[in-house]
Amino acid sequence: MSGVLVIGAGGVGSVAVHKMAMNPELFSHITLASRRVHKCDAVAASVKQRSGVIISTAALDADDVAATTALIAAVKPEVVVNLALPYQNLTIMEACLAAGVNYLDTANYEPRDEARFEYSWQWAYQERFEAAGLMAVLGCGFDPGVTSVFTAHARKHLLDRIDTLDILDCNGGDNGLPFATNFNPEINIREVTAPSRHLENGAWVEGPALTHKQVFDFDQVGPRNMYLMYHEELESLARFYPEIRRIRFWMTFGESYLRHLEVLQNVGMTRIDPVMFEGREIVPLQFLKALLPEPATLGAMTRGKTNIGIIATGEKAGAAKTVYVLNICDHETAYAETGNQAVSYTTGVPAMIGAALMLSGQWKGDGVFNMEQLDPDPFMELLNRHGLPWQVRDLASPLAF
Ligand code: NDP
């Protein structure tokens, strides 16, 4: 038996389920549950049309531990793949413990009222998962996820020591809209409006959001402005690779996106604290989310490529060395295969691969694991086989900035 329960029928959940259905030897039975069951049914219809596979669907409020436990007990999966929102991580982990099932997600838990981007709440589950003999894999998307595995690969095969690490995330795609986010708008805007933070000689250095930029020439995309940001994998990479002196995360943004974001911020539309409106409380960012296009609807109109990778400097056999490990993914190819754009694709495929490795027993362990703690080799092999081929380039010199 190799059954899986996927929770969350957005862009990422849709990609993961399509890819699972394309690999019936890895996933014998798939159930997709989400808040609104009609979204699950739409994914199920597309999966049936594309691969002939019939999946089960269910309505679920994953904020409700008892309801989630009951669904897991009824479905009896070997792993629960959480592709809902970061707010649901703890309730789904609780339900997995109650039902005795392994867990995987793609983003750190977030409290609704404060943007934190930290792992403390989920790391606190270490002892309970260990005692239950269960495995929880955290952050199995692209970043975090593949970028963490690229780092583990670089450390295992390319460098004897890593001194500096830069994660470069470029979405060179264009959806023709003046302002849309390519994953959940609420989480995306919380992330990009947070202060920047990077690690420098063992200490965190903070700065204002989206102010420090560099131009980088991304292969198959071209030169783009990329901005220093905080991203959750910095915390786990700093913890599991204490040898790395400097870790930074960069993401590209276009002028139009930044202009809109600045206005939205200035007028208070990105606030996550409740305000009174016509006698009831509303959270401005949640209201804004309701106005913006759902990421799952952007696939048909997005052209261009993503280019995401890591640049690590360090030493190999006594000599200084800089390596660049990257993946380039085409929005239109991703859409043709799964009906979703490349940002959902580059997150959903790693989630499928992580679940496959847990089902096959190639990744096993009791407790809570970040991606860089696990053997990168089988994951890297499956990336090449399932639509996210990677390349390694030796760079003549470290980044000049
Ligand atoms: P979407 O907003 O498109 O989808 C989220 C889905 O979760 C929706 O179908 C939503 O249902 C469902 N959901 C929300 N609340 C609940 C609930 N209480 N119970 C059950 N289902 C619920 O987001 P994405 O698909 O773009 O992103 C999914 C996840 O992937 C997010 O956590 C995001 O942070 C993460 N991500 C990670 C990346 C990485 O590289 N690591 C990159 C991109 C995303 P409904 O439609 O009914 O509201």
Tab-separated table of C-alpha atoms and ligand atoms in Angstrom, residues 7-14 33-40 59-64 68 82-89 91-92 105-108 112 117 139-147 169 181-188 191 231-233 289 294-297 308 341 343-344 346-348 350, ligand 1:
chain	number	residue	atom	x	y	z
A	7	ILE	CA	-4.363	18.643	1.949
A	8	GLY	CA	-4.787	21.892	-0.036
A	9	ALA	CA	-6.150	22.170	-3.585
A	10	GLY	CA	-4.370	25.374	-4.676
A	11	GLY	CA	-1.711	25.658	-7.379
A	12	VAL	CA	0.872	23.621	-5.468
A	13	GLY	CA	-1.592	20.896	-4.415
A	14	SER	CA	-2.808	20.607	-7.999
A	33	ALA	CA	-8.847	17.247	0.629
A	34	SER	CA	-9.282	21.004	0.939
A	35	ARG	CA	-11.514	23.670	2.434
A	36	ARG	CA	-13.713	23.887	-0.675
A	37	VAL	CA	-14.340	20.448	-2.145
A	38	HIS	CA	-15.243	21.817	-5.592
A	39	LYS	CA	-11.593	22.824	-6.002
A	40	CYS	CA	-10.548	19.229	-5.248
A	59	ALA	CA	-13.956	18.640	2.110
A	60	LEU	CA	-11.788	19.442	5.127
A	61	ASP	CA	-11.181	22.355	7.451
A	62	ALA	CA	-7.601	21.569	8.450
A	63	ASP	CA	-7.754	24.127	11.285
A	64	ASP	CA	-9.900	21.500	13.009
A	68	THR	CA	-8.400	16.191	10.229
A	82	ASN	CA	0.289	19.406	3.680
A	83	LEU	CA	-0.093	21.864	0.787
A	84	ALA	CA	-2.643	24.099	2.508
A	85	LEU	CA	-1.387	27.290	4.148
A	86	PRO	CA	1.340	27.651	6.790
A	87	TYR	CA	-1.386	28.466	9.357
A	88	GLN	CA	-2.516	24.810	9.226
A	89	ASN	CA	0.897	23.176	9.855
A	91	THR	CA	-3.097	21.342	13.467
A	92	ILE	CA	-2.157	18.897	10.690
A	105	ASP	CA	4.961	20.270	4.195
A	106	THR	CA	6.505	23.037	2.052
A	107	ALA	CA	6.522	26.113	4.309
A	108	ASN	CA	7.120	26.901	7.992
A	112	ARG	CA	-2.005	34.409	11.674
A	117	PHE	CA	9.009	32.842	9.314
A	139	GLY	CA	9.896	22.645	3.844
A	140	CYS	CA	9.839	20.238	0.878
A	141	GLY	CA	9.120	22.781	-1.879
A	142	PHE	CA	11.713	24.613	-3.996
A	143	ASP	CA	12.849	27.233	-1.529
A	144	PRO	CA	12.844	25.948	1.106
A	145	GLY	CA	13.278	22.467	-0.250
A	146	VAL	CA	15.312	21.995	-3.408
A	147	THR	CA	17.676	24.853	-2.471
A	169	ASP	CA	15.443	32.993	-6.767
A	181	THR	CA	1.430	36.947	-6.833
A	182	ASN	CA	2.459	33.542	-8.120
A	183	PHE	CA	1.818	31.743	-4.864
A	184	ASN	CA	-0.711	32.404	-2.123
A	185	PRO	CA	-0.972	36.240	-2.063
A	186	GLU	CA	-1.304	36.526	1.696
A	187	ILE	CA	1.837	34.489	2.431
A	188	ASN	CA	3.742	36.063	-0.470
A	191	GLU	CA	7.137	37.423	3.153
A	231	HIS	CA	13.585	33.401	3.902
A	232	GLU	CA	12.943	30.577	6.338
A	233	GLU	CA	15.595	28.173	5.018
A	289	LYS	CA	-6.163	38.400	-1.217
A	294	GLU	CA	-5.704	32.953	-7.372
A	295	PRO	CA	-2.231	31.601	-8.252
A	296	ALA	CA	-3.851	28.477	-9.701
A	297	THR	CA	-5.530	30.624	-12.386
A	308	ILE	CA	16.491	29.232	-8.944
A	341	GLN	CA	2.508	27.775	-13.837
A	343	VAL	CA	6.067	28.553	-9.359
A	344	SER	CA	3.391	26.019	-8.383
A	346	THR	CA	8.635	23.945	-8.818
A	347	THR	CA	6.958	23.544	-5.397
A	348	GLY	CA	4.535	20.686	-6.133
A	350	PRO	CA	9.531	18.449	-4.858
B	1	NDP	P1	-3.165	28.566	-2.700
B	1	NDP	O1	-3.716	29.710	-1.943
B	1	NDP	O2	-3.311	28.497	-4.185
B	1	NDP	O3	-3.773	27.193	-2.107
B	1	NDP	C1	-3.924	26.935	-0.756
B	1	NDP	C2	-5.001	25.886	-0.605
B	1	NDP	O4	-5.145	25.552	0.775
B	1	NDP	C3	-6.368	26.366	-1.110
B	1	NDP	O5	-6.911	25.372	-1.926
B	1	NDP	C4	-7.158	26.543	0.177
B	1	NDP	O6	-8.527	26.250	0.033
B	1	NDP	C5	-6.524	25.503	1.071
B	1	NDP	N1	-6.790	25.832	2.472
B	1	NDP	C6	-6.665	27.041	3.070
B	1	NDP	N2	-7.057	26.955	4.353
B	1	NDP	C7	-7.444	25.677	4.551
B	1	NDP	C8	-7.970	24.972	5.667
B	1	NDP	N3	-8.174	25.581	6.844
B	1	NDP	N4	-8.276	23.675	5.504
B	1	NDP	C9	-8.097	23.048	4.326
B	1	NDP	N5	-7.589	23.657	3.237
B	1	NDP	C10	-7.290	24.958	3.363
B	1	NDP	O7	-1.622	28.451	-2.306
B	1	NDP	P2	-0.431	27.724	-3.092
B	1	NDP	O8	-0.913	26.443	-3.669
B	1	NDP	O9	0.241	28.708	-3.953
B	1	NDP	O10	0.568	27.398	-1.863
B	1	NDP	C11	0.355	26.284	-1.022
B	1	NDP	C12	1.468	26.215	0.019
B	1	NDP	O11	2.739	26.092	-0.616
B	1	NDP	C13	1.551	27.454	0.925
B	1	NDP	O12	1.820	27.019	2.237
B	1	NDP	C14	2.754	28.174	0.391
B	1	NDP	O13	3.376	28.962	1.384
B	1	NDP	C15	3.637	27.012	-0.016
B	1	NDP	N6	4.654	27.383	-1.023
B	1	NDP	C16	5.948	26.955	-0.822
B	1	NDP	C17	6.920	27.271	-1.734
B	1	NDP	C18	8.300	26.712	-1.587
B	1	NDP	O14	9.097	26.822	-2.532
B	1	NDP	N7	8.666	26.095	-0.478
B	1	NDP	C19	6.654	28.109	-2.913
B	1	NDP	C20	5.239	28.412	-3.091
B	1	NDP	C21	4.304	28.083	-2.154
B	1	NDP	P3	-9.558	27.354	-0.528
B	1	NDP	O15	-9.212	27.507	-1.977
B	1	NDP	O16	-10.887	26.736	-0.306
B	1	NDP	O17	-9.293	28.615	0.245
